[in-house]
Coordinates of C-alpha atoms in Angstrom, one line a residue:
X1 CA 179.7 -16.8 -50.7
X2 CA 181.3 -13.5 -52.3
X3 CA 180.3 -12.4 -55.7
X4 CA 183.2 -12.8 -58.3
X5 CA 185.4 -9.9 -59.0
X6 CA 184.3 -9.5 -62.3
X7 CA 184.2 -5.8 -64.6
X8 CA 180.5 -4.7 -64.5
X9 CA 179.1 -4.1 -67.7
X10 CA 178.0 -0.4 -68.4
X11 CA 174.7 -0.2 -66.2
X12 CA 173.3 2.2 -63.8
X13 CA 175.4 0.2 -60.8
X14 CA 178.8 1.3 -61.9
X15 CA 178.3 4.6 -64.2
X16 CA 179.9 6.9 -66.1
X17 CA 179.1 9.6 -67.8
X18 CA 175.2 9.1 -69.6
X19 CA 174.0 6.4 -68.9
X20 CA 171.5 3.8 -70.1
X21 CA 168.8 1.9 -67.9
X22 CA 169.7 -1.1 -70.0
X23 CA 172.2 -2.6 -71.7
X24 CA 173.0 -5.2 -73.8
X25 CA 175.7 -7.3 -72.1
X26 CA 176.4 -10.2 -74.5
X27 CA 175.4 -11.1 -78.2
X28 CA 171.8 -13.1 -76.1
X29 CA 171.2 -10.4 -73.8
X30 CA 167.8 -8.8 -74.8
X31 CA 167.4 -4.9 -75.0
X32 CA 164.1 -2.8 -73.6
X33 CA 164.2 -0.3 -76.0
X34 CA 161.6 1.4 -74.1
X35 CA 163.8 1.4 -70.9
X36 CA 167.1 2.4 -73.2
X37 CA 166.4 6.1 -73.1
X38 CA 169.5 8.1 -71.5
X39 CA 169.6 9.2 -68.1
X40 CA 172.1 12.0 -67.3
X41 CA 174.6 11.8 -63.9
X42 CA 176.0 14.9 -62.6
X43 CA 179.5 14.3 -62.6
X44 CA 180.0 15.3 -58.3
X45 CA 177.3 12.1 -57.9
X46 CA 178.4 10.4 -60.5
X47 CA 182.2 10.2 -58.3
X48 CA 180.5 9.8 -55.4
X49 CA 178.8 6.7 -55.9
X50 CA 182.1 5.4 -57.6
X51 CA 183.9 6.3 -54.5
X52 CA 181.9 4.3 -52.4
X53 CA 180.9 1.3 -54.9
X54 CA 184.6 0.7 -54.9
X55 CA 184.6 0.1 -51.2
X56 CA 186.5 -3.2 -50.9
X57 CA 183.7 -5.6 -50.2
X58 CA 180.4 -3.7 -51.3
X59 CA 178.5 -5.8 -53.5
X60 CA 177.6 -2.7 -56.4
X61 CA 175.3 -5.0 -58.2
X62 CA 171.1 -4.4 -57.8
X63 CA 168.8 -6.3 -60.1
X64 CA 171.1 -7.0 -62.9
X65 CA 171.2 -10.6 -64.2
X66 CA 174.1 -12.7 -63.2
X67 CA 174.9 -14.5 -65.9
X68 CA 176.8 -17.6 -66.1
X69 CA 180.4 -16.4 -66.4
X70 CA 179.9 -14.2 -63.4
X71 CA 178.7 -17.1 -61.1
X72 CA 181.0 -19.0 -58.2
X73 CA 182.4 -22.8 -59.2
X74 CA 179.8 -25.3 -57.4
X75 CA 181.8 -26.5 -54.0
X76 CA 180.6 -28.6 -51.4
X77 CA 180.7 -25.6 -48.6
X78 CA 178.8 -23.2 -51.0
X79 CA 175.8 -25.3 -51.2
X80 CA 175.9 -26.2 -47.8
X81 CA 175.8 -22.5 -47.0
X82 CA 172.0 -22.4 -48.8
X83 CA 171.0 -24.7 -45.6
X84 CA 173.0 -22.8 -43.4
X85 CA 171.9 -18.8 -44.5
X86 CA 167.8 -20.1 -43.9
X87 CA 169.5 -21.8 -40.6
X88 CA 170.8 -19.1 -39.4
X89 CA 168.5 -16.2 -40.5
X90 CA 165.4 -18.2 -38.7
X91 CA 166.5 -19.3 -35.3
X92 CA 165.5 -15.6 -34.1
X93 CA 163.3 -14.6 -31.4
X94 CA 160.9 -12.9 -33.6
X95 CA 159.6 -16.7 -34.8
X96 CA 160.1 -17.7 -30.9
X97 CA 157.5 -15.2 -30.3
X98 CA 155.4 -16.4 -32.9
X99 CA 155.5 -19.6 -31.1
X100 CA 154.2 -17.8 -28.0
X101 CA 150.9 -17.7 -30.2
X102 CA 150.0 -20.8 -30.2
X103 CA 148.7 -21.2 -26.0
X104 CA 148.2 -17.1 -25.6
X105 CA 146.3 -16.0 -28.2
X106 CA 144.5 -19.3 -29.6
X107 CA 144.2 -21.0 -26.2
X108 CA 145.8 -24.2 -27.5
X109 CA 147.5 -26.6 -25.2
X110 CA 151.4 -27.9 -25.2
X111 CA 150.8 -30.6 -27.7
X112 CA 148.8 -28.9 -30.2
X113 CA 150.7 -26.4 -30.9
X114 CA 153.5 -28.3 -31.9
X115 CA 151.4 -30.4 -34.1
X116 CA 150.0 -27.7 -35.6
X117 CA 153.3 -25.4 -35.9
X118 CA 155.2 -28.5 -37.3
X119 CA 152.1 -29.2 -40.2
X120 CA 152.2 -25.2 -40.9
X121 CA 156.0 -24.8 -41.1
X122 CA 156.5 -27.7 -43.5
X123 CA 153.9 -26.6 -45.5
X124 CA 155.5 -22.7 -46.1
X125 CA 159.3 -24.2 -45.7
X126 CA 158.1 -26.3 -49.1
X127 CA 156.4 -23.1 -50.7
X128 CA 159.8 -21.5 -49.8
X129 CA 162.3 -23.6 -51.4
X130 CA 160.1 -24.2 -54.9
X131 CA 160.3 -20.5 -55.5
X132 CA 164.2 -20.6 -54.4
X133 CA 165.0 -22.9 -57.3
X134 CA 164.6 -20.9 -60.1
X135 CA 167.8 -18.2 -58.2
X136 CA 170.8 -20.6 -59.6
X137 CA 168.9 -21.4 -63.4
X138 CA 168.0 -18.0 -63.8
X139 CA 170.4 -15.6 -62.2
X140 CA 167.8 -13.3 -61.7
X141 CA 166.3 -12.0 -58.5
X142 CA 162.8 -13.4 -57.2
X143 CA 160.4 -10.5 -58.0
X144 CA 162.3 -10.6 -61.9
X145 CA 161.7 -14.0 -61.9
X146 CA 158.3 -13.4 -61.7
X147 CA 158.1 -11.4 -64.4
X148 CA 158.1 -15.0 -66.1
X149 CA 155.2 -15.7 -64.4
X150 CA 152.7 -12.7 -63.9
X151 CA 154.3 -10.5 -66.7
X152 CA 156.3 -7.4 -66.7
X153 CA 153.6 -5.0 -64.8
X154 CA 151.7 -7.6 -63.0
X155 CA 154.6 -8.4 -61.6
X156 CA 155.0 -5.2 -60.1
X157 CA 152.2 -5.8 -57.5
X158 CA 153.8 -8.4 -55.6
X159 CA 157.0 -6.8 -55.9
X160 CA 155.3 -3.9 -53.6
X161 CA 153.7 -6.0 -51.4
X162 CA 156.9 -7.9 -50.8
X163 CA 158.7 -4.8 -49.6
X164 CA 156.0 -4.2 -47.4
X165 CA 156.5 -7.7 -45.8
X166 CA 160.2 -7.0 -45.5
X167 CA 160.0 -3.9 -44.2
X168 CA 157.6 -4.5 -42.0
X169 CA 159.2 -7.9 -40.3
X170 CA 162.3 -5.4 -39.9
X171 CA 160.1 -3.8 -37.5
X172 CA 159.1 -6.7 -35.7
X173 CA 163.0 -7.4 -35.3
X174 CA 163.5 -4.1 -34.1
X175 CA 161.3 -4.3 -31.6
X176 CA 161.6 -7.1 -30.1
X177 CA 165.8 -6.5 -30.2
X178 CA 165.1 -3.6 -28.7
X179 CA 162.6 -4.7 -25.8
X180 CA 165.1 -7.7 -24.8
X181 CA 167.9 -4.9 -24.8
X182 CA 165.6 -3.0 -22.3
X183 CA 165.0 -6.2 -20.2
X184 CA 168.5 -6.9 -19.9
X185 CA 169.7 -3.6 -18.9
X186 CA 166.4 -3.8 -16.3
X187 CA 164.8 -0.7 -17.6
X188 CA 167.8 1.2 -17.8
X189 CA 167.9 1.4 -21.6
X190 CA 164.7 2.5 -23.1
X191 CA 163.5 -0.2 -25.9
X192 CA 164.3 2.7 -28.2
X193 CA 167.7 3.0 -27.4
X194 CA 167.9 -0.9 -28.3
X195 CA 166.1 -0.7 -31.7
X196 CA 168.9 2.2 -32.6
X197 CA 171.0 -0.3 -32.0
X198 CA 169.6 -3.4 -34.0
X199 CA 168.6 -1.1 -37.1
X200 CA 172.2 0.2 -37.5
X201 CA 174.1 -3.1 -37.3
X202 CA 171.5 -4.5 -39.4
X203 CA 171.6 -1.3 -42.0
X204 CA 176.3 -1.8 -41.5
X205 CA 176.2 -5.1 -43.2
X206 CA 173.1 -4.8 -45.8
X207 CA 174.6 -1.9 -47.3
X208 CA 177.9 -4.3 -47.8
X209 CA 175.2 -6.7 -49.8
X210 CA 175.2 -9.9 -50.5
X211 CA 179.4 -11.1 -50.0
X212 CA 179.1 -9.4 -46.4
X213 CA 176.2 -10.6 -45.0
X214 CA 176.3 -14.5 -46.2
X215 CA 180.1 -14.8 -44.6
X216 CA 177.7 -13.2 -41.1
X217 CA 175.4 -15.8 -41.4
X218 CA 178.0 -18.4 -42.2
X219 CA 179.2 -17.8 -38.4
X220 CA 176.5 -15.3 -36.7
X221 CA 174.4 -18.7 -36.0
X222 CA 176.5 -20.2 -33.5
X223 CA 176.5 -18.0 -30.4
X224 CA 172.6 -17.6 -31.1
X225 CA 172.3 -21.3 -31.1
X226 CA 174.8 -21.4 -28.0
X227 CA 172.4 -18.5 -26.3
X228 CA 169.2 -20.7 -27.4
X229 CA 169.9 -24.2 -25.7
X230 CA 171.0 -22.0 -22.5
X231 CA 167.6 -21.4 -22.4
X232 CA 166.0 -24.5 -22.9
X233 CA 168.6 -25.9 -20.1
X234 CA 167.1 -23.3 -17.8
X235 CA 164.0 -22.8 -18.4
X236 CA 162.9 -26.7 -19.6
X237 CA 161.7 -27.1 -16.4
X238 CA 159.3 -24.7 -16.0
X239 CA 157.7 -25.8 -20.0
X240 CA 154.2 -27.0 -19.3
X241 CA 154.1 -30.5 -21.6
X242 CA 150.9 -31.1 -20.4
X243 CA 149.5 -28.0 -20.7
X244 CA 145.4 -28.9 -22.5
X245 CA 143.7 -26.4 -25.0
X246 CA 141.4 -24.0 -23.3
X247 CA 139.0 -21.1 -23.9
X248 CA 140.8 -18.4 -22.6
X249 CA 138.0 -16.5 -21.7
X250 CA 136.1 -19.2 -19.8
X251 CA 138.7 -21.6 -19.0
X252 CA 137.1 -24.6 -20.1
X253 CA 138.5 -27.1 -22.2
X254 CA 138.5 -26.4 -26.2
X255 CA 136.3 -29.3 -28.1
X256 CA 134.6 -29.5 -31.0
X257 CA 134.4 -26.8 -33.8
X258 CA 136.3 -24.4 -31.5
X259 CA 139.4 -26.6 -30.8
X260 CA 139.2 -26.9 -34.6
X261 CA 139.1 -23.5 -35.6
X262 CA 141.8 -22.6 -33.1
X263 CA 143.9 -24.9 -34.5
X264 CA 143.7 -24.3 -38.3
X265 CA 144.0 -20.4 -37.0
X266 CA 147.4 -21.4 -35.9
X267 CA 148.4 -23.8 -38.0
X268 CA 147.4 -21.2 -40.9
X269 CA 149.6 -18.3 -38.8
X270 CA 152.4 -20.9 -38.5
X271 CA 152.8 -21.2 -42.3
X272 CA 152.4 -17.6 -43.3
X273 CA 155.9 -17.4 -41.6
X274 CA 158.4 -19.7 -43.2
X275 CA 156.4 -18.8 -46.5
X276 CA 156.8 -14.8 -46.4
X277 CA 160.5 -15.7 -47.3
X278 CA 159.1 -16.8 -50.9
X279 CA 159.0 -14.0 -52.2
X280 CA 162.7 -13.2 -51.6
X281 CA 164.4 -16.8 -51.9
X282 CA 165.9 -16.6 -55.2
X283 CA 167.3 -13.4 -54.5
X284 CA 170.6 -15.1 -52.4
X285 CA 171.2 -17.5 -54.9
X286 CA 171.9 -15.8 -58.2
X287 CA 175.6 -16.9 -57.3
X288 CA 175.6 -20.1 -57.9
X289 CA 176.3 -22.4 -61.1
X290 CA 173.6 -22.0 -63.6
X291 CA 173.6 -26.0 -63.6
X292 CA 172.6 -26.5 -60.0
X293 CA 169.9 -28.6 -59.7
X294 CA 166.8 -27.6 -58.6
X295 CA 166.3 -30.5 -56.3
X296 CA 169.3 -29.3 -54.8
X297 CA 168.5 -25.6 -53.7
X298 CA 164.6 -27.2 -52.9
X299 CA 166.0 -29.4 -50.4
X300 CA 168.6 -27.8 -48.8
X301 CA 166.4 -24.5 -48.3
X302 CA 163.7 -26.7 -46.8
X303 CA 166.2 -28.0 -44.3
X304 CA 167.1 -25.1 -43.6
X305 CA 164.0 -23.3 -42.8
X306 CA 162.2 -26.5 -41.2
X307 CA 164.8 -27.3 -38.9
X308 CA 165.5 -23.7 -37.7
X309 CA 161.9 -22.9 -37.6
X310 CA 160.7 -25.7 -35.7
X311 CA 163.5 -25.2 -33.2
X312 CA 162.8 -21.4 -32.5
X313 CA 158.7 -22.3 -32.2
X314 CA 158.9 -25.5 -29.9
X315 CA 160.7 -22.9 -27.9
X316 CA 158.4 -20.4 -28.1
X317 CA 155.6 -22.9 -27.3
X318 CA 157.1 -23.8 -24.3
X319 CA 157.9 -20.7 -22.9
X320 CA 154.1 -19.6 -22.9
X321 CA 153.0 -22.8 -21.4
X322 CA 155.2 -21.9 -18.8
X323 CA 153.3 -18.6 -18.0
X324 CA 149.9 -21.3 -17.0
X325 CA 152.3 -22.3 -14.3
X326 CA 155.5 -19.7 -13.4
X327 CA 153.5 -16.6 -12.4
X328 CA 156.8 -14.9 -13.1
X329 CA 156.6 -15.7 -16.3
X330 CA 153.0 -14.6 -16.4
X331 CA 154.4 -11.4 -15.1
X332 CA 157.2 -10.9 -17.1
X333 CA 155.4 -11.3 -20.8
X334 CA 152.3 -8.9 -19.4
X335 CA 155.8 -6.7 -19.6
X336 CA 156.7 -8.1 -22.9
X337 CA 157.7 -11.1 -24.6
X338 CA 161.1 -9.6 -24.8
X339 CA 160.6 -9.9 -20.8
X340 CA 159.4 -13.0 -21.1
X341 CA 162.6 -14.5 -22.8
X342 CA 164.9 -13.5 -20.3
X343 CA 162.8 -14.4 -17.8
X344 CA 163.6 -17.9 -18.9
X345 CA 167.2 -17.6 -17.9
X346 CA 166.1 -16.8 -14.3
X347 CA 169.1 -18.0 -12.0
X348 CA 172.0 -17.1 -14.2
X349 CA 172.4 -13.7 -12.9
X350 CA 174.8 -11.8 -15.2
X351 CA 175.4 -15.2 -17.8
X352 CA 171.7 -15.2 -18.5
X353 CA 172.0 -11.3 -19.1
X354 CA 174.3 -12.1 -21.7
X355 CA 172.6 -14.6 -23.1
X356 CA 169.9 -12.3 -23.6
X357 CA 172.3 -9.9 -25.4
X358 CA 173.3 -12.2 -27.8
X359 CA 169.2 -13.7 -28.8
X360 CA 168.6 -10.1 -29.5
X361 CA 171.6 -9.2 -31.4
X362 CA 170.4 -12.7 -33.0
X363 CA 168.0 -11.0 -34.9
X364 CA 170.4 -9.1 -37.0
X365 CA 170.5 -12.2 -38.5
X366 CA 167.0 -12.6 -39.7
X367 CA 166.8 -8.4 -40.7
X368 CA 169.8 -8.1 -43.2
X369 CA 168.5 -10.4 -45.6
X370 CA 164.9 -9.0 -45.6
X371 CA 166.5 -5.6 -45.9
X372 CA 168.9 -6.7 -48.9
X373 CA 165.3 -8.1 -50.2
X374 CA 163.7 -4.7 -49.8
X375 CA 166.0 -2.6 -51.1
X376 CA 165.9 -4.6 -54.8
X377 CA 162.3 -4.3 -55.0
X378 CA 162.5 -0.6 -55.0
X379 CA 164.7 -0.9 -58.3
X380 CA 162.4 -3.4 -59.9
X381 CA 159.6 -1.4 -59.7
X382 CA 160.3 0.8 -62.3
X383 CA 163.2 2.8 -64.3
X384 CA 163.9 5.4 -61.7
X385 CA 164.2 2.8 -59.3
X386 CA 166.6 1.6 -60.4
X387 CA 168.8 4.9 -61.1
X388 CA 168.8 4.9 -57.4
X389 CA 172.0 2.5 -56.2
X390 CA 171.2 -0.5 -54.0
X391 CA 172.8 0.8 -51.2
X392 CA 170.7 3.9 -50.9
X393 CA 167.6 2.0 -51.1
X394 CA 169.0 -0.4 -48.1
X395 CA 169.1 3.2 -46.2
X396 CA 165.7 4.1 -46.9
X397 CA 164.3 0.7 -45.7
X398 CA 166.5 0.7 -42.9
X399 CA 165.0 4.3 -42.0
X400 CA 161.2 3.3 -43.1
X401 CA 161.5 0.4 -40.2
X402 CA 163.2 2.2 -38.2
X403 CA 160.6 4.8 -37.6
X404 CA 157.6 2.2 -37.7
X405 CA 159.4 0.4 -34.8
X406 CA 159.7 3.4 -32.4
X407 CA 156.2 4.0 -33.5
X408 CA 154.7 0.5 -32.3
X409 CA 157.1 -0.7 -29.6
X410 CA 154.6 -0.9 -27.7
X411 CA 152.1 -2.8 -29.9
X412 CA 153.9 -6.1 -30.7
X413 CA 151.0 -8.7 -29.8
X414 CA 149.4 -6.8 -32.4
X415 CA 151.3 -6.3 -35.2
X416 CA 152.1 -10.0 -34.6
X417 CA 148.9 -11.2 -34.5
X418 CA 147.7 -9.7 -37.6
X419 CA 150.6 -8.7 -39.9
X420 CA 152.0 -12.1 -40.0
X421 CA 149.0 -13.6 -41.5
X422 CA 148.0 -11.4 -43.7
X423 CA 150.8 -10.8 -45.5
X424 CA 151.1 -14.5 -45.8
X425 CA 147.7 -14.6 -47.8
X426 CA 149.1 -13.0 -51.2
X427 CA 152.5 -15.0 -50.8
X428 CA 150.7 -18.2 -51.4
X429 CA 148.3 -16.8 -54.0
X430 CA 152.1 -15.8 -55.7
X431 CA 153.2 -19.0 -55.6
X432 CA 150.5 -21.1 -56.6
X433 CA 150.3 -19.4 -60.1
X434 CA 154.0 -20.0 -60.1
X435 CA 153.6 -24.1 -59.7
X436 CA 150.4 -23.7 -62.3
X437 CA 152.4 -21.8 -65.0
X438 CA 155.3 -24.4 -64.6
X439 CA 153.4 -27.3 -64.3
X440 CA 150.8 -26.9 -67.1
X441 CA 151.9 -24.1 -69.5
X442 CA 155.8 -24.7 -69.0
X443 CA 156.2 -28.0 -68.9
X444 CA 159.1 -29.4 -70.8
X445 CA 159.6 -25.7 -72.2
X446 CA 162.6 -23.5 -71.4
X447 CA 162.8 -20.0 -70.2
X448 CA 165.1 -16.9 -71.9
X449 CA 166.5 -15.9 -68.7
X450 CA 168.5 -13.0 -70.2
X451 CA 165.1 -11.1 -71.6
X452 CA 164.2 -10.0 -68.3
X453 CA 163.6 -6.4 -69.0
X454 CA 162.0 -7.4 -72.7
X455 CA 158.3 -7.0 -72.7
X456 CA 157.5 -8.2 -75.9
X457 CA 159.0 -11.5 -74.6
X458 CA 157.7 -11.7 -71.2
X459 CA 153.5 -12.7 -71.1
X460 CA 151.2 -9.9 -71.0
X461 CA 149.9 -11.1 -67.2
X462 CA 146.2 -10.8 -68.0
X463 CA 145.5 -14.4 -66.4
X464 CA 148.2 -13.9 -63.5
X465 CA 146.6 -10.7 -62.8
X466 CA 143.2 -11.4 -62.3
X467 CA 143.7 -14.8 -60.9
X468 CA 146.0 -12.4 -58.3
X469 CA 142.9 -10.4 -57.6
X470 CA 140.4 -13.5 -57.8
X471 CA 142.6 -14.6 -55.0
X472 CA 142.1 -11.7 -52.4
X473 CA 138.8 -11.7 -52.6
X474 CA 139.1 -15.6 -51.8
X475 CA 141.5 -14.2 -48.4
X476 CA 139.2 -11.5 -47.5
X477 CA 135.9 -13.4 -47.2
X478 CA 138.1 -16.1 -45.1
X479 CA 140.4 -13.9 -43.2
X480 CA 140.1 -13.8 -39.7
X481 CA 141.5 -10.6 -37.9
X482 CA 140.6 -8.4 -35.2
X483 CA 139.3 -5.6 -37.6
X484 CA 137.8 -7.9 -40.2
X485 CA 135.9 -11.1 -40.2
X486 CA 135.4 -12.6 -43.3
X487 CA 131.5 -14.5 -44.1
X488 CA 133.2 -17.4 -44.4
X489 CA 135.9 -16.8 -41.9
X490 CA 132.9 -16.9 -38.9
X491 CA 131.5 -20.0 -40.2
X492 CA 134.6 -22.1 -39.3
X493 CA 133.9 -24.2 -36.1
X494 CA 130.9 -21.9 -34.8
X495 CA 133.1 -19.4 -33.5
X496 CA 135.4 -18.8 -36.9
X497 CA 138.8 -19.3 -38.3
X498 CA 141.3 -18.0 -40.3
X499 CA 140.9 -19.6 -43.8
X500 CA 142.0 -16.7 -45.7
X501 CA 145.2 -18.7 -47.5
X502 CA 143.2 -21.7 -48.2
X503 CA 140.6 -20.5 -49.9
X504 CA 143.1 -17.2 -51.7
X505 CA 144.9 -20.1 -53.3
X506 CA 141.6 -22.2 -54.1
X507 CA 140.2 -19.0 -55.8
X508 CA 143.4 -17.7 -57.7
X509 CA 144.2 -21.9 -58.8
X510 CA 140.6 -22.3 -60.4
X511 CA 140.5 -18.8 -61.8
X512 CA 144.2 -19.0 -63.6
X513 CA 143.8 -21.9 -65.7
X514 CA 141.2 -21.0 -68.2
X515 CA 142.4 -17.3 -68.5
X516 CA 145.9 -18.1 -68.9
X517 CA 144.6 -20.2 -71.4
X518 CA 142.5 -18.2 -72.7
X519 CA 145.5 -15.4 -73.0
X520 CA 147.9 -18.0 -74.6
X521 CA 145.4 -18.0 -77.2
X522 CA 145.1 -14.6 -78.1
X523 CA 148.5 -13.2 -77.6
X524 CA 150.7 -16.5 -77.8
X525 CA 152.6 -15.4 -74.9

């Protein structure tokens, strides 16, 4: 899906001489009159970044609003691309090794993990596509979408947060590229060596943006989906089916309140991951025809994600049943679960090597748009953000994950185990004021999608804000982790669960209504 070749207004993404923060682009475009104060560009920059903007196929725009004019002619291929970039970016082996989760770390058997990873991805898949809907109607990126919501500064919170999800599942892709690199080359080619190599093909297309990297996912999904059902054709017999939930500890069966606990745990852990993309959805589809419906992008995101995700996680699960009964399994994931994928092609001498190549080069595929992702929110969150091109920003994140996955390459059970849910906490506190502001306060009422930057427009955010906050305290007192157990958390089952999303959105749902409300009254926006 390219972007149109259209002139770009006068905006800090193709400059010349002073320039202005904003600017009005049409006779409806509102102005921030507090963000219109001039910002000087040394002329040597200044032809720089023109020199490389006009790159043939760099996508110069950041956070501006696409409006209508500029959007692609609806086609049956472009919207079946919206199933086919969530397709392609999540059949990775960083959600396969979330799958591994399920019978390692929880103790649950072969059948309740995929009950529970099949309840827990449709659940975040759904969450997903709702906030993906508003990309086409608004033309504007997810975290200036939410301006809508939470209010110009509020908004600003999640927006952070976000970029630390992005960057930080860039890590996870790094690493685990980089270990199955290692694996492949038996040792030979230090993991680091192997995240060089996933960080700077991921950074190559990024910094292209958003015409580059949807034409790679158009096509990068098929030789990972080749690689993928090699390795359920060789290692399918070794998956443990019948594998029962046990305490790992004792290795007795799971019953009762613990079997319970382990399974919301995971079921909890399973949606924090098809959910984290919530926060980003909208950003791919600013493209599209201001008239596509929203059933449309809702349902052909959730295919997306739900079929991809409960591919790469059925996998997963069976590969760490396996390790109850393949002691070189066993083996190979005490190495690392890079180890332990390319383990399952065993027997397929070199071909399994390259299969091996090609799953970790897969993850390219779920980086690029989390790094595109990353690098807006660094110009939403304020002015001299956004001064800073898009491109540049894609090179800091790039660098910023870069460095965190050298760092922990040897830690990814843990940053797994307890990065993944807790960044999915605040993603579903974000998108149930979303649904509550629509659904109660919006209903039947239209948005101004070109007074983005206006503040005197967007609400104030007093009731987004503290229902935000309301909803952390609800995470932390049922979070589960291995540094922090929440009062409530420990309660679950006798020996405690994870409960932190449930009761963040409970808290942040009840607490929202009255204030916003309350707001509504005294402001009237």
């Amino acid at each position: 899906m390219d972007p149109p070749a259209v002139p770009d207004p006068i905006d800090i993404e193709k400059s010349a001489g002073t320039l202005n923060v904003s600017s009005r682009t049409t006779s409806n475009e509102y102005v921030a009159p507090e963000s219109n104060l001039p910002i000087p560009v040394p002329p040597k920059l200044r032809t720089w970044n023109q020199r490389i903007e006009n790159l043939a196929g760099l996508e110069a725009r950041g956070i501006k609003r696409v409006l209508p004019e500029e959007r692609h002619a609806a086609s049956a291929s472009a919207y079946a691309q919206m199933a086919m970039l969530w397709f392609s970016a999540n059949i990775s082996a960083n959600n396969l090794a979330v799958g591994l989760l399920g019978p390692l770390l929880f103790g649950l058997g072969f059948t309740d993990s995929a009950m529970c990873a099949f309840g827990g991805i449709l659940v975040g898949s759904a969450a997903t596509a709702y906030m993906s809907i508003w990309g086409a109607q608004s033309g504007n990126r997810t975290m200036i979408v939410l301006r809508y919501f939470m209010g110009y500064w509020p908004a600003k919170l999640p927006c952070l947060l976000n970029m630390i999800l992005m960057i930080g599942y860039g890590t996870i892709d790094c690493i685990i590229g980089g270990q199955i690199l290692s694996a492949v080359s038996g040792g030979s080619m230090s993991i680091i060596v192997g995240i060089v190599i996933v960080a700077l093909i991921s950074w190559v297309i990024a910094v292209f943006g958003m015409a580059i990297f949807q034409k790679y996912e158009r096509f990068a999904w098929a030789p990972q989906m080749f690689a993928l059902l090699i390795l359920v054709g060789a290692a399918g017999k070794s998956f443990n089916a019948s594998l029962q939930s046990i305490d790992l500890l004792t290795g007795e069966p799971l019953t009762g309140g613990p079997l319970t606990a382990a399974r919301l745990s995971f079921f909890s852990l399973q949606l924090s991951v098809p959910v984290s993309w919530a926060a980003a959805s909208s950003d791919f589809f600013v493209y599209y025809p201001e008239n596509t419906k929203p059933w449309k992008s809702f349902s052909l995101t959730m295919i997306g994600l739900t079929l991809s995700f409960l591919f790469i996680n059925l996998l997963g699960i069976g590969l760490a049943s396996g390790t109850f009964v393949n002691p070189v399994w066993l083996e190979a994931n005490e190495v690392s679960s890079g180890a332990l994928i390319l383990a399952g092609y065993d027997g397929l001498g070199r071909f399994g090597k390259f299969c091996g190549v090609i799953v970790a080069l897969g993850l390219i595929n779920n980086n690029v748009p989390g790094t595109y992702a990353a690098a807006l929110g660094f110009q939403v969150l304020g002015r001299y953000g956004k001064m800073v091109p898009r491109y540049l920003w894609v090179c800091v994140a790039v660098l910023i994950y870069f460095v965190c996955a050298v760092a922990g390459r040897n830690n990814l059970f843990e940053i797994l185990q307890y990065f993944v849910a807790l960044m999915g906490y605040w993603v579903m506190i974000m998108v149930a004021i979303v649904l509550e502001e629509q659904l109660i306060f919006r209903r039947g009422k239209t948005f101004d999608w070109a007074a983005w930057e206006d503040k005197k427009y967007l609400p104030i955010g007093i009731a987004a804000l503290v229902a935000f906050l309301m909803g952390w305290v609800g995470a932390i007192i049922g979070m589960y982790q291995h540094w922090y157990i929440g009062p409530v958390a420990i309660k679950v089952g006798g020996v405690g669960a994870d409960i932190g999303v449930w009761l963040g959105c409970a808290f942040a749902m009840v607490v929202f209504v009255p204030v916003r409300w309350w707001e509504l009254k005294k402001f009237g926006r």
